[in-house]
Amino acid sequence: MGKEKGRSNIIRSSNPVQRRLSPNKSDSLKGSAMFNVWLAVLFAFPRVSLIWTFSIEDCGRTKGCWFQPPNCQDNNVQLCDGMVQWTVQPDGFSFDLEAKISDLKRDSAHYVAVGFSKDQRMGDDSVLECVVDKNGAGNAFLSFNDETTNQRLLQASEVMLSNISTGLEDGHIKCSAKWLLDAKNDVDNGDTYKVFNLEEQPWYLLFARGDADPRSLEKRIHFLNDGPQLPWMTDTKIVFCRYNCSTSPTFIVSEMIQSHVSRWWRYRLALLHGVLMVFAWWVLASSAILVARYFKPIWPEKKLFGTAVWFQVHRDFALTSVLLQLLALLLIFYQANWVWYGCSYECSSDSFSKQMHVITGFSAVCCAAVQPLIAVIRPGPNSSLRPIFSWVHWFVGTNAWILASITILLSVPLGKTGLMLGFGHIPTIIMAAYIVVFLFSNVILEIFSSQSERRTQKIGSSDMALSIVNGPSTESATAKPTWAKMRQTIFGIHSVAAVATTITIIYMLVARLLAHS
C-alpha cells in the first residue's frame, strides 16, 4: 500500500450512499488473477468515497471551470454531461472531474478523463483520468495518449497525484485529485516526456467519458459517433499558472467543439475516399496501362475523336484517374482537419500500418499527378531523348501503380474502413486476387505482343501521338496485330475482375459504415 499522502477537503455526507469495495466482496473474485492485480493497483493510493455537487459560485474567481455541453451550467448544472474544475495550489493544481454515466452501460465501471494537448486531436497528450466502479470506489491516474492508444502511468501517478477521492451519485461519477507539479523530477526517466509541465505553455483541454471493464478497470474506447457521448475539446488554449501569471487561470471555458468535421461526415468522406481510390487505380489506371502497352496495333484503321483509339482511351482513363485521386486526397485531408498522421511513439503495428498507408498513398498520387506533366514535355518521335522519356514515363507509372496497390492493402486494418474488424482477412484475399489477375493479364498480353513486329520506324505525331508511352518494348502502332481477339478477351476478363473487386470493396465499406452508425 502506498504511503498516506493526504485526505480530501471535500465535504462528505455522514451517511454516504456509496462505499469502497470491501475485502470480503473481493474474496469471491480471487479466482481471477487479473482482477487481483488491478485490485492491488486500485488501492495503491489513499482515497475517500465522496458525494458533492459541483457549484458554479466560485467559477471564474477561485476556480477554473469547464462544463459540457456549452452553457449547460446556465440553466441547471446537474443537467451537464461533464464538468472539469481546477484550483491553484502552492504545490500544484487540484482537479475535480464529474461525468454523467446514465447514458453509458449500466453494469460497467466508468471513467472520466481530461487531456492536456498541444493541438485539438487525440495523440501526444498527458491525461488525468479517474476510473470508478459501480459501487463508487475507484482511483485517479496519470496516463498518456500515444496517438489512439492510451497508456496508464502507474509510477508517475504514485508520485504526482495526492488527495484522491472518488464517488458515485445520481448517475454521475465524481473524482478529485491534486496534480503535484513539483514532483515531476521523481517520475521515471522513460515516462518524463509523457507527463507535461502544465505551466510550460497553454494547453487545449480534451474531455472524455466512457465505460471501463468492471473487473480489470481497463478503459474502453469512448463513443466515436456524433452525440453527447463524443469527447469535447476546448476551442481556446488554457493557461495553468501559479506565480507571476499574465492571465488568470481561473475562468469559465465557453468555447468548445467536439469535432471540426462531424463524425457523420468524416466516416462518409473516408468511405468516399476509399471508393474513389480503388476505382481510380484498379479500374481506370490499370486499364490505361494495359491499353497503352498492348493495344496499339488493335483497331489500326479506327479513330476516336480524331485520334488513335488506344491513345484516346489511355489518355482519358489516365487523366480521369488522376483527377479522382486528387479529389480523394482532398477529401481525406479535409476530414482529418489537414493533419498529416505519423507513427506513434511506440509505433505499434496498427500505427505503422496507418503511417505507411499515408506515405505510400501520397507518394502514389504524386507519381500519378506528375505523369501528365511528363507527357506534356515529351520529345518528338525522332528525338534522341525519346527513349529516355519512354523509360521515365513507364518507370513512374509502374511504381505509382505498385505504391497504390500497397496502399489499398494497408487500408484493410484501418479503423475507419472497419474491413479487418468486420470481415477478417477476406478483403485482403479479394484484393490480392485482383492483383494476381492484373499481373497475369500483363504476362499473357506480353507473350502475345512478343510475337508481333516491334517498332522499327518512327511514328509521326499527327497520327499516333504518344505512340510510345509505356516502356521500350512497345509494339509498333502500324504492326500487324497478333492474337487480337485473345487480347480483347484478356482485357475483358481483367475489366470484369477490376469492376467486381471494386464493387465488392464498396459493399464491404458501406456495410461497415452502416453497422458503425
Coordinates of C-alpha atoms in Angstrom, one line a residue:
M1 CA 0.0 0.0 0.0
G2 CA 1.2 3.5 -0.7
K3 CA 2.2 6.0 1.9
E4 CA -0.6 8.3 3.2
K5 CA -0.5 11.5 1.1
G6 CA -3.4 13.5 2.5
R7 CA -7.1 13.5 2.6
S8 CA -9.7 15.3 0.5
N9 CA -11.1 18.5 1.9
I10 CA -14.4 17.8 0.1
I11 CA -17.3 17.8 2.5
R12 CA -18.8 14.3 2.6
S13 CA -22.2 13.1 3.7
S14 CA -22.3 11.5 7.2
N15 CA -24.3 8.6 5.6
P16 CA -22.6 8.1 2.2
V17 CA -24.7 6.4 -0.4
Q18 CA -21.6 4.7 -1.9
R19 CA -18.7 3.0 -0.1
R20 CA -15.5 1.4 -1.1
L21 CA -15.4 -2.2 -2.3
S22 CA -14.8 -4.3 0.9
P23 CA -12.1 -7.0 1.1
N24 CA -14.9 -9.6 1.8
K25 CA -16.6 -8.7 -1.5
S26 CA -13.3 -9.1 -3.4
D27 CA -12.8 -12.6 -1.9
S28 CA -15.4 -14.0 -4.3
L29 CA -13.3 -12.8 -7.2
K30 CA -9.9 -14.3 -6.2
G31 CA -10.2 -16.8 -9.0
S32 CA -9.2 -14.1 -11.5
A33 CA -5.5 -13.2 -11.4
M34 CA -6.1 -10.1 -13.5
F35 CA -8.7 -8.8 -11.0
N36 CA -6.4 -9.3 -8.1
V37 CA -3.6 -7.4 -9.8
W38 CA -5.9 -4.5 -10.6
L39 CA -7.4 -4.5 -7.2
A40 CA -4.0 -4.0 -5.8
V41 CA -3.4 -1.1 -8.1
L42 CA -6.8 0.3 -7.4
F43 CA -6.0 0.7 -3.7
A44 CA -2.4 1.7 -4.0
F45 CA -3.4 5.3 -3.1
P46 CA -5.5 6.6 -0.3
R47 CA -8.9 7.8 -1.3
V48 CA -12.3 8.6 0.2
S49 CA -15.7 7.9 -1.2
L50 CA -17.3 11.3 -1.7
I51 CA -20.5 12.9 -2.6
W52 CA -20.6 16.5 -3.7
T53 CA -22.5 18.8 -6.1
F54 CA -20.5 20.9 -8.4
S55 CA -21.0 24.6 -7.7
I56 CA -20.6 27.4 -10.2
E57 CA -20.4 30.1 -7.5
D58 CA -16.6 30.2 -7.4
C59 CA -16.1 29.7 -11.1
G60 CA -14.1 32.5 -12.6
R61 CA -13.0 33.7 -9.2
T62 CA -11.1 30.9 -7.3
K63 CA -11.8 28.1 -9.8
G64 CA -11.4 27.5 -13.4
C65 CA -14.4 25.7 -14.8
W66 CA -15.4 23.8 -18.0
F67 CA -18.9 22.4 -18.4
Q68 CA -20.0 20.3 -21.3
P69 CA -22.1 20.8 -23.5
P70 CA -21.7 24.6 -23.9
N71 CA -23.6 26.8 -21.5
C72 CA -25.3 23.8 -19.8
Q73 CA -24.5 25.4 -16.4
D74 CA -26.6 28.5 -17.2
N75 CA -29.9 26.5 -16.5
N76 CA -29.2 23.6 -14.3
V77 CA -25.6 22.5 -13.7
Q78 CA -26.8 19.0 -12.9
L79 CA -28.0 18.6 -16.4
C80 CA -24.5 18.9 -17.8
D81 CA -22.9 15.8 -19.3
G82 CA -19.4 16.6 -17.9
M83 CA -17.5 19.0 -15.8
V84 CA -13.9 19.9 -15.0
Q85 CA -12.9 22.3 -12.3
W86 CA -9.4 23.3 -11.2
T87 CA -8.0 25.5 -8.4
V88 CA -4.4 26.8 -7.9
Q89 CA -2.5 25.3 -5.0
P90 CA 1.1 26.2 -3.9
D91 CA 2.3 22.7 -4.9
G92 CA 0.2 22.2 -8.0
F93 CA -3.4 22.1 -9.1
S94 CA -6.5 20.5 -7.6
F95 CA -8.8 19.0 -10.2
D96 CA -12.5 17.9 -9.8
L97 CA -14.0 15.8 -12.5
E98 CA -17.6 14.7 -13.0
A99 CA -19.3 12.9 -15.8
K100 CA -22.9 11.6 -16.4
I101 CA -23.0 7.8 -16.8
S102 CA -26.7 7.3 -17.1
D103 CA -26.4 7.1 -20.9
L104 CA -23.5 4.6 -20.6
K105 CA -23.5 0.8 -19.9
R106 CA -25.2 0.2 -16.5
D107 CA -23.3 -2.9 -15.4
S108 CA -19.9 -1.5 -16.2
A109 CA -17.2 0.6 -14.5
H110 CA -16.8 4.0 -15.9
Y111 CA -14.2 6.7 -16.4
V112 CA -13.9 10.4 -16.8
A113 CA -10.7 12.0 -18.2
V114 CA -9.2 15.3 -19.1
G115 CA -6.4 15.5 -21.5
F116 CA -3.8 18.3 -22.0
S117 CA -2.9 18.7 -25.7
K118 CA -0.7 20.9 -27.9
D119 CA -3.4 20.6 -30.6
Q120 CA -7.0 19.7 -30.9
R121 CA -6.7 16.0 -31.5
M122 CA -6.0 12.8 -29.5
G123 CA -2.3 11.9 -29.7
D124 CA 0.7 13.0 -27.7
D125 CA -1.4 14.2 -24.7
S126 CA -1.0 14.0 -20.9
V127 CA -4.1 12.8 -19.3
L128 CA -5.6 12.9 -15.8
E129 CA -8.2 10.1 -15.6
C130 CA -10.5 8.7 -12.9
V131 CA -12.0 5.2 -13.0
V132 CA -14.9 4.4 -10.7
D133 CA -16.6 1.0 -10.3
K134 CA -20.4 0.6 -9.9
N135 CA -20.0 0.9 -6.1
G136 CA -18.3 4.3 -6.3
A137 CA -14.8 3.0 -5.4
G138 CA -12.1 3.9 -7.8
N139 CA -8.8 5.8 -8.3
A140 CA -7.1 8.5 -10.3
F141 CA -4.2 8.0 -12.6
L142 CA -2.0 9.9 -15.0
S143 CA -1.8 8.4 -18.5
F144 CA -0.6 9.3 -21.9
N145 CA -2.2 9.3 -25.3
D146 CA 0.1 7.7 -27.9
E147 CA -1.9 8.5 -30.9
T148 CA -5.1 6.5 -30.3
T149 CA -3.6 4.2 -27.7
N150 CA -3.7 5.2 -24.0
Q151 CA -1.0 4.1 -21.6
R152 CA -1.6 4.3 -17.9
L153 CA 1.5 5.7 -15.9
L154 CA 1.4 3.9 -12.6
Q155 CA 4.7 5.2 -11.2
A156 CA 4.0 8.7 -12.2
S157 CA 0.6 8.5 -10.7
E158 CA 2.0 7.4 -7.4
V159 CA 4.4 10.3 -7.1
M160 CA 2.4 13.1 -8.7
L161 CA -1.1 12.6 -7.5
S162 CA -2.5 13.1 -4.0
N163 CA -5.8 13.8 -2.2
I164 CA -7.6 11.3 -4.4
S165 CA -11.3 10.9 -3.8
T166 CA -14.0 9.2 -5.9
G167 CA -17.7 8.8 -5.7
L168 CA -20.9 7.8 -7.5
E169 CA -24.2 9.6 -7.1
D170 CA -27.4 10.1 -9.1
G171 CA -26.0 8.7 -12.3
H172 CA -22.7 10.7 -12.1
I173 CA -19.2 9.6 -11.3
K174 CA -17.1 12.1 -9.5
C175 CA -13.4 12.4 -8.7
S176 CA -11.0 14.8 -7.0
A177 CA -7.2 14.7 -7.2
K178 CA -4.2 17.1 -6.8
W179 CA -1.6 17.2 -9.5
L180 CA 1.8 17.8 -7.8
L181 CA 3.7 19.8 -10.4
D182 CA 7.0 19.9 -8.4
A183 CA 7.1 16.1 -8.1
K184 CA 7.8 15.6 -11.8
N185 CA 11.5 15.1 -11.1
D186 CA 10.6 11.9 -9.3
V187 CA 9.0 10.3 -12.4
D188 CA 10.9 7.5 -14.1
N189 CA 13.1 8.9 -16.9
G190 CA 11.3 6.8 -19.5
D191 CA 8.0 8.5 -18.7
T192 CA 9.0 12.1 -18.1
Y193 CA 8.1 13.2 -21.6
K194 CA 4.6 11.7 -21.1
V195 CA 3.8 13.9 -18.1
F196 CA 3.6 17.5 -19.3
N197 CA 4.6 20.5 -17.2
L198 CA 1.2 22.3 -17.2
E199 CA 2.9 25.6 -16.6
E200 CA 5.2 25.3 -19.6
Q201 CA 2.6 26.6 -22.1
P202 CA -1.1 26.9 -22.7
W203 CA -3.0 23.7 -23.5
Y204 CA -6.1 22.6 -25.2
L205 CA -8.2 20.5 -22.9
L206 CA -9.8 17.3 -24.1
F207 CA -12.7 15.7 -22.1
A208 CA -13.8 12.1 -22.5
R209 CA -16.1 9.7 -20.6
G210 CA -16.8 6.1 -21.2
D211 CA -17.0 2.6 -20.0
A212 CA -14.3 0.5 -18.3
D213 CA -14.0 -3.2 -17.6
P214 CA -15.8 -4.0 -14.3
R215 CA -13.1 -6.4 -13.3
S216 CA -9.8 -5.0 -14.5
L217 CA -10.9 -1.4 -14.7
E218 CA -9.2 -1.0 -18.1
K219 CA -10.7 1.8 -20.0
R220 CA -12.7 1.0 -23.2
I221 CA -12.7 3.3 -26.2
H222 CA -15.0 6.2 -25.9
F223 CA -18.0 6.8 -28.2
L224 CA -17.0 7.6 -31.7
N225 CA -20.2 8.8 -33.3
D226 CA -21.8 12.3 -33.1
G227 CA -23.8 12.8 -29.9
P228 CA -23.4 13.9 -26.3
Q229 CA -21.0 11.0 -25.6
L230 CA -18.4 12.1 -28.1
P231 CA -15.4 13.8 -26.4
W232 CA -15.2 17.5 -26.2
M233 CA -12.2 19.8 -26.7
T234 CA -11.7 23.5 -25.9
D235 CA -11.5 25.8 -28.8
T236 CA -9.0 28.0 -27.0
K237 CA -5.9 27.2 -25.0
I238 CA -6.0 27.2 -21.2
V239 CA -3.2 28.7 -19.1
F240 CA -2.2 26.9 -15.9
C241 CA -0.1 29.2 -13.8
R242 CA 0.8 29.6 -10.1
Y243 CA 3.1 32.6 -9.9
N244 CA 3.5 35.8 -11.8
C245 CA 0.7 35.0 -14.2
S246 CA -0.1 37.3 -17.1
T247 CA -3.6 35.9 -17.3
S248 CA -5.8 34.3 -14.7
P249 CA -6.0 30.5 -14.7
T250 CA -9.5 30.7 -13.1
F251 CA -12.2 31.4 -15.6
I252 CA -15.2 29.6 -17.3
V253 CA -14.4 28.0 -20.6
S254 CA -17.1 28.9 -23.0
E255 CA -15.7 28.0 -26.4
M256 CA -15.6 24.2 -27.2
I257 CA -16.2 21.8 -30.0
Q258 CA -16.5 18.1 -30.5
S259 CA -15.0 17.9 -34.0
H260 CA -14.0 20.2 -36.8
V261 CA -15.9 18.0 -39.1
S262 CA -18.8 16.0 -37.8
R263 CA -18.2 12.3 -37.3
W264 CA -21.1 11.6 -39.7
W265 CA -19.3 13.3 -42.5
R266 CA -15.9 12.1 -41.5
Y267 CA -16.8 8.5 -41.9
R268 CA -18.6 9.1 -45.2
L269 CA -15.8 11.2 -46.6
A270 CA -13.3 8.5 -45.6
L271 CA -15.5 5.9 -47.4
L272 CA -15.8 8.1 -50.5
H273 CA -12.0 8.5 -50.4
G274 CA -11.6 4.7 -50.5
V275 CA -14.2 4.2 -53.2
L276 CA -12.6 6.8 -55.5
M277 CA -9.1 5.5 -54.9
V278 CA -10.0 1.8 -55.7
F279 CA -11.9 2.8 -58.8
A280 CA -9.2 5.3 -60.0
W281 CA -6.4 2.8 -59.6
W282 CA -7.8 -0.6 -60.3
V283 CA -10.4 0.2 -62.9
L284 CA -9.1 3.3 -64.7
A285 CA -5.3 3.3 -64.2
S286 CA -4.9 -0.4 -64.7
S287 CA -6.9 -0.3 -67.9
A288 CA -4.9 2.7 -69.1
I289 CA -1.7 0.8 -68.6
L290 CA -2.9 -2.3 -70.4
V291 CA -4.3 -0.4 -73.4
A292 CA -1.2 1.8 -73.9
R293 CA 1.2 -1.2 -73.7
Y294 CA -0.6 -3.9 -75.6
F295 CA -3.3 -2.4 -77.8
K296 CA -1.5 -0.1 -80.1
P297 CA -1.9 -2.3 -83.2
I298 CA -5.5 -3.2 -82.4
W299 CA -8.1 -1.2 -84.4
P300 CA -5.5 0.3 -86.7
E301 CA -8.0 1.9 -89.1
K302 CA -10.3 3.3 -86.4
K303 CA -10.2 6.7 -84.8
L304 CA -11.9 8.0 -81.6
F305 CA -12.5 11.7 -81.7
G306 CA -9.8 12.1 -84.4
T307 CA -7.1 10.2 -82.5
A308 CA -5.9 6.6 -82.4
V309 CA -8.3 4.5 -80.2
W310 CA -5.6 3.2 -77.9
F311 CA -4.2 6.7 -77.2
Q312 CA -7.6 8.3 -76.6
V313 CA -8.6 5.5 -74.2
H314 CA -5.2 5.7 -72.4
R315 CA -5.3 9.4 -72.1
D316 CA -8.9 9.7 -70.9
F317 CA -8.6 6.9 -68.4
A318 CA -5.3 8.2 -67.1
L319 CA -6.4 11.8 -66.7
T320 CA -9.8 10.8 -65.1
S321 CA -7.9 8.6 -62.7
V322 CA -5.6 11.4 -61.7
L323 CA -8.5 13.8 -61.1
L324 CA -10.3 11.3 -59.0
Q325 CA -7.2 10.6 -57.0
L326 CA -6.7 14.3 -56.3
L327 CA -10.3 14.6 -55.2
A328 CA -10.0 11.6 -52.9
L329 CA -6.8 13.1 -51.5
L330 CA -8.5 16.4 -50.8
L331 CA -11.5 14.7 -49.1
I332 CA -9.3 12.6 -46.7
F333 CA -7.2 15.6 -45.7
Y334 CA -10.3 17.7 -45.2
Q335 CA -11.9 15.2 -42.9
A336 CA -8.6 14.9 -41.0
N337 CA -8.5 18.7 -40.5
W338 CA -5.4 18.9 -42.7
V339 CA -3.3 16.9 -40.3
W340 CA -0.6 14.5 -41.5
Y341 CA -0.7 11.4 -39.3
G342 CA 2.7 9.9 -38.5
C343 CA 3.6 6.9 -36.4
S344 CA 3.1 7.0 -32.6
Y345 CA 6.0 6.9 -30.1
E346 CA 5.8 3.2 -29.6
C347 CA 4.7 2.7 -33.3
S348 CA 2.6 -0.4 -32.9
S349 CA 1.7 -2.5 -35.9
D350 CA -1.6 -0.6 -36.3
S351 CA 0.1 2.8 -36.1
F352 CA 2.8 1.7 -38.5
S353 CA 0.2 0.4 -41.0
K354 CA -1.6 3.8 -40.7
Q355 CA 1.6 5.7 -41.3
M356 CA 2.6 3.6 -44.2
H357 CA -0.8 3.9 -45.7
V358 CA -0.4 7.7 -45.7
I359 CA 3.1 7.7 -47.0
T360 CA 2.6 5.2 -49.9
G361 CA -0.8 6.6 -50.8
F362 CA 0.5 10.2 -51.0
S363 CA 3.6 9.0 -53.0
A364 CA 1.4 7.2 -55.4
V365 CA -0.8 10.2 -56.1
C366 CA 2.3 12.4 -56.6
C367 CA 3.7 10.0 -59.1
A368 CA 0.3 9.8 -60.9
A369 CA -0.1 13.6 -60.9
V370 CA 3.4 14.1 -62.5
Q371 CA 2.7 11.7 -65.3
P372 CA 0.6 14.2 -67.4
L373 CA 3.3 16.8 -66.9
I374 CA 5.9 14.3 -68.2
A375 CA 3.7 13.6 -71.2
V376 CA 3.4 17.3 -72.0
I377 CA 7.2 17.8 -72.3
R378 CA 7.8 14.6 -74.2
P379 CA 10.4 14.9 -77.0
G380 CA 9.4 14.5 -80.6
P381 CA 9.3 11.0 -82.2
N382 CA 12.7 11.4 -83.8
S383 CA 14.4 12.9 -80.8
S384 CA 17.4 11.1 -79.2
L385 CA 15.7 11.8 -75.8
R386 CA 12.6 9.9 -76.8
P387 CA 13.8 6.5 -75.3
I388 CA 14.7 8.3 -72.0
F389 CA 11.2 9.8 -71.9
S390 CA 9.7 6.3 -72.6
W391 CA 11.7 4.8 -69.7
V392 CA 10.8 7.6 -67.3
H393 CA 7.1 7.5 -68.1
W394 CA 7.0 3.8 -67.8
F395 CA 9.0 3.7 -64.5
V396 CA 7.0 6.4 -62.8
G397 CA 3.7 4.9 -63.9
T398 CA 4.6 1.4 -62.9
N399 CA 5.8 2.5 -59.4
A400 CA 2.7 4.6 -58.9
W401 CA 0.5 1.6 -59.5
I402 CA 2.6 -0.6 -57.2
L403 CA 2.5 2.0 -54.4
A404 CA -1.2 2.5 -54.8
S405 CA -1.9 -1.3 -54.6
I406 CA 0.2 -1.5 -51.4
T407 CA -1.8 1.5 -50.0
I408 CA -5.1 -0.2 -50.7
L409 CA -3.9 -3.4 -49.0
L410 CA -2.8 -1.3 -46.0
S411 CA -6.3 0.2 -45.7
V412 CA -7.8 -3.1 -44.5
P413 CA -6.8 -2.9 -40.8
L414 CA -7.6 0.8 -40.5
G415 CA -10.3 1.7 -38.1
K416 CA -12.2 4.0 -40.5
T417 CA -12.6 1.2 -43.0
G418 CA -13.5 -1.4 -40.5
L419 CA -12.7 -4.1 -43.1
M420 CA -10.5 -6.2 -40.8
L421 CA -12.9 -5.8 -37.9
G422 CA -15.9 -6.7 -39.9
F423 CA -14.6 -9.2 -42.5
G424 CA -11.3 -10.5 -41.2
H425 CA -8.8 -11.4 -44.0
I426 CA -11.5 -11.7 -46.7
P427 CA -10.9 -8.2 -48.1
T428 CA -7.1 -8.8 -48.2
I429 CA -7.7 -12.1 -50.1
I430 CA -10.0 -10.4 -52.6
M431 CA -7.6 -7.5 -53.2
A432 CA -4.7 -9.9 -53.6
A433 CA -6.7 -12.0 -56.1
Y434 CA -7.3 -8.9 -58.2
I435 CA -3.6 -8.0 -58.2
V436 CA -2.8 -11.5 -59.4
V437 CA -5.3 -11.1 -62.2
F438 CA -3.7 -7.8 -63.3
L439 CA -0.2 -9.3 -63.2
F440 CA -1.4 -12.4 -65.0
S441 CA -3.0 -10.3 -67.7
N442 CA 0.3 -8.4 -68.2
V443 CA 2.2 -11.7 -68.6
I444 CA -0.3 -13.2 -71.1
L445 CA -0.5 -10.0 -73.1
E446 CA 3.3 -9.6 -73.1
I447 CA 3.5 -13.1 -74.6
F448 CA 1.0 -12.2 -77.3
S449 CA 2.7 -8.9 -78.1
S450 CA 6.2 -10.6 -78.3
Q451 CA 5.0 -12.5 -81.4
S452 CA 4.3 -9.2 -83.1
E453 CA 6.6 -6.9 -85.1
R454 CA 8.4 -4.5 -82.8
R455 CA 8.6 -0.8 -83.6
T456 CA 11.1 -0.3 -86.4
Q457 CA 10.2 3.1 -87.5
K458 CA 9.3 6.5 -86.0
I459 CA 5.6 7.2 -86.0
G460 CA 4.6 10.7 -86.7
S461 CA 2.8 12.8 -84.1
S462 CA 0.0 13.7 -86.5
D463 CA -1.5 10.2 -86.5
M464 CA -0.1 8.3 -83.5
A465 CA 0.9 10.9 -80.9
L466 CA 2.5 9.4 -77.9
S467 CA 3.0 6.1 -79.7
I468 CA 5.5 5.1 -77.1
V469 CA 4.5 5.9 -73.6
N470 CA 4.8 2.7 -71.6
G471 CA 8.4 1.5 -71.9
P472 CA 10.9 0.5 -74.6
S473 CA 9.2 -2.8 -75.6
T474 CA 6.1 -1.3 -77.0
E475 CA 4.8 -2.6 -80.3
S476 CA 4.6 -0.6 -83.4
A477 CA 1.3 1.1 -83.9
T478 CA 1.4 0.0 -87.5
A479 CA 2.4 -3.6 -86.9
K480 CA 0.1 -6.4 -87.9
P481 CA -1.8 -7.3 -84.7
T482 CA -1.4 -10.8 -83.4
W483 CA -3.9 -12.6 -81.1
A484 CA -6.2 -9.6 -81.4
K485 CA -9.3 -11.4 -80.2
M486 CA -7.4 -13.1 -77.3
R487 CA -6.0 -9.7 -76.2
Q488 CA -9.5 -8.3 -76.1
T489 CA -10.7 -11.3 -74.2
I490 CA -7.9 -11.0 -71.6
F491 CA -8.7 -7.3 -71.3
G492 CA -12.4 -8.1 -70.8
I493 CA -11.6 -10.6 -68.1
H494 CA -9.4 -8.1 -66.3
S495 CA -12.1 -5.4 -66.6
V496 CA -14.7 -7.7 -65.1
A497 CA -12.3 -8.6 -62.2
A498 CA -11.4 -4.9 -61.6
V499 CA -15.1 -3.8 -61.5
A500 CA -16.1 -6.8 -59.4
T501 CA -13.4 -6.2 -56.9
T502 CA -14.3 -2.5 -56.7
I503 CA -18.0 -3.3 -56.2
T504 CA -17.2 -5.9 -53.5
I505 CA -15.0 -3.5 -51.6
I506 CA -17.6 -0.7 -51.8
Y507 CA -20.2 -3.1 -50.5
M508 CA -18.0 -4.0 -47.5
L509 CA -17.2 -0.4 -46.8
V510 CA -20.8 0.6 -46.8
A511 CA -21.8 -2.4 -44.7
R512 CA -19.2 -1.4 -42.1
L513 CA -20.4 2.2 -42.2
L514 CA -24.0 1.3 -41.6
A515 CA -23.0 -1.1 -38.8
H516 CA -20.9 1.6 -37.2
S517 CA -23.7 4.2 -37.5

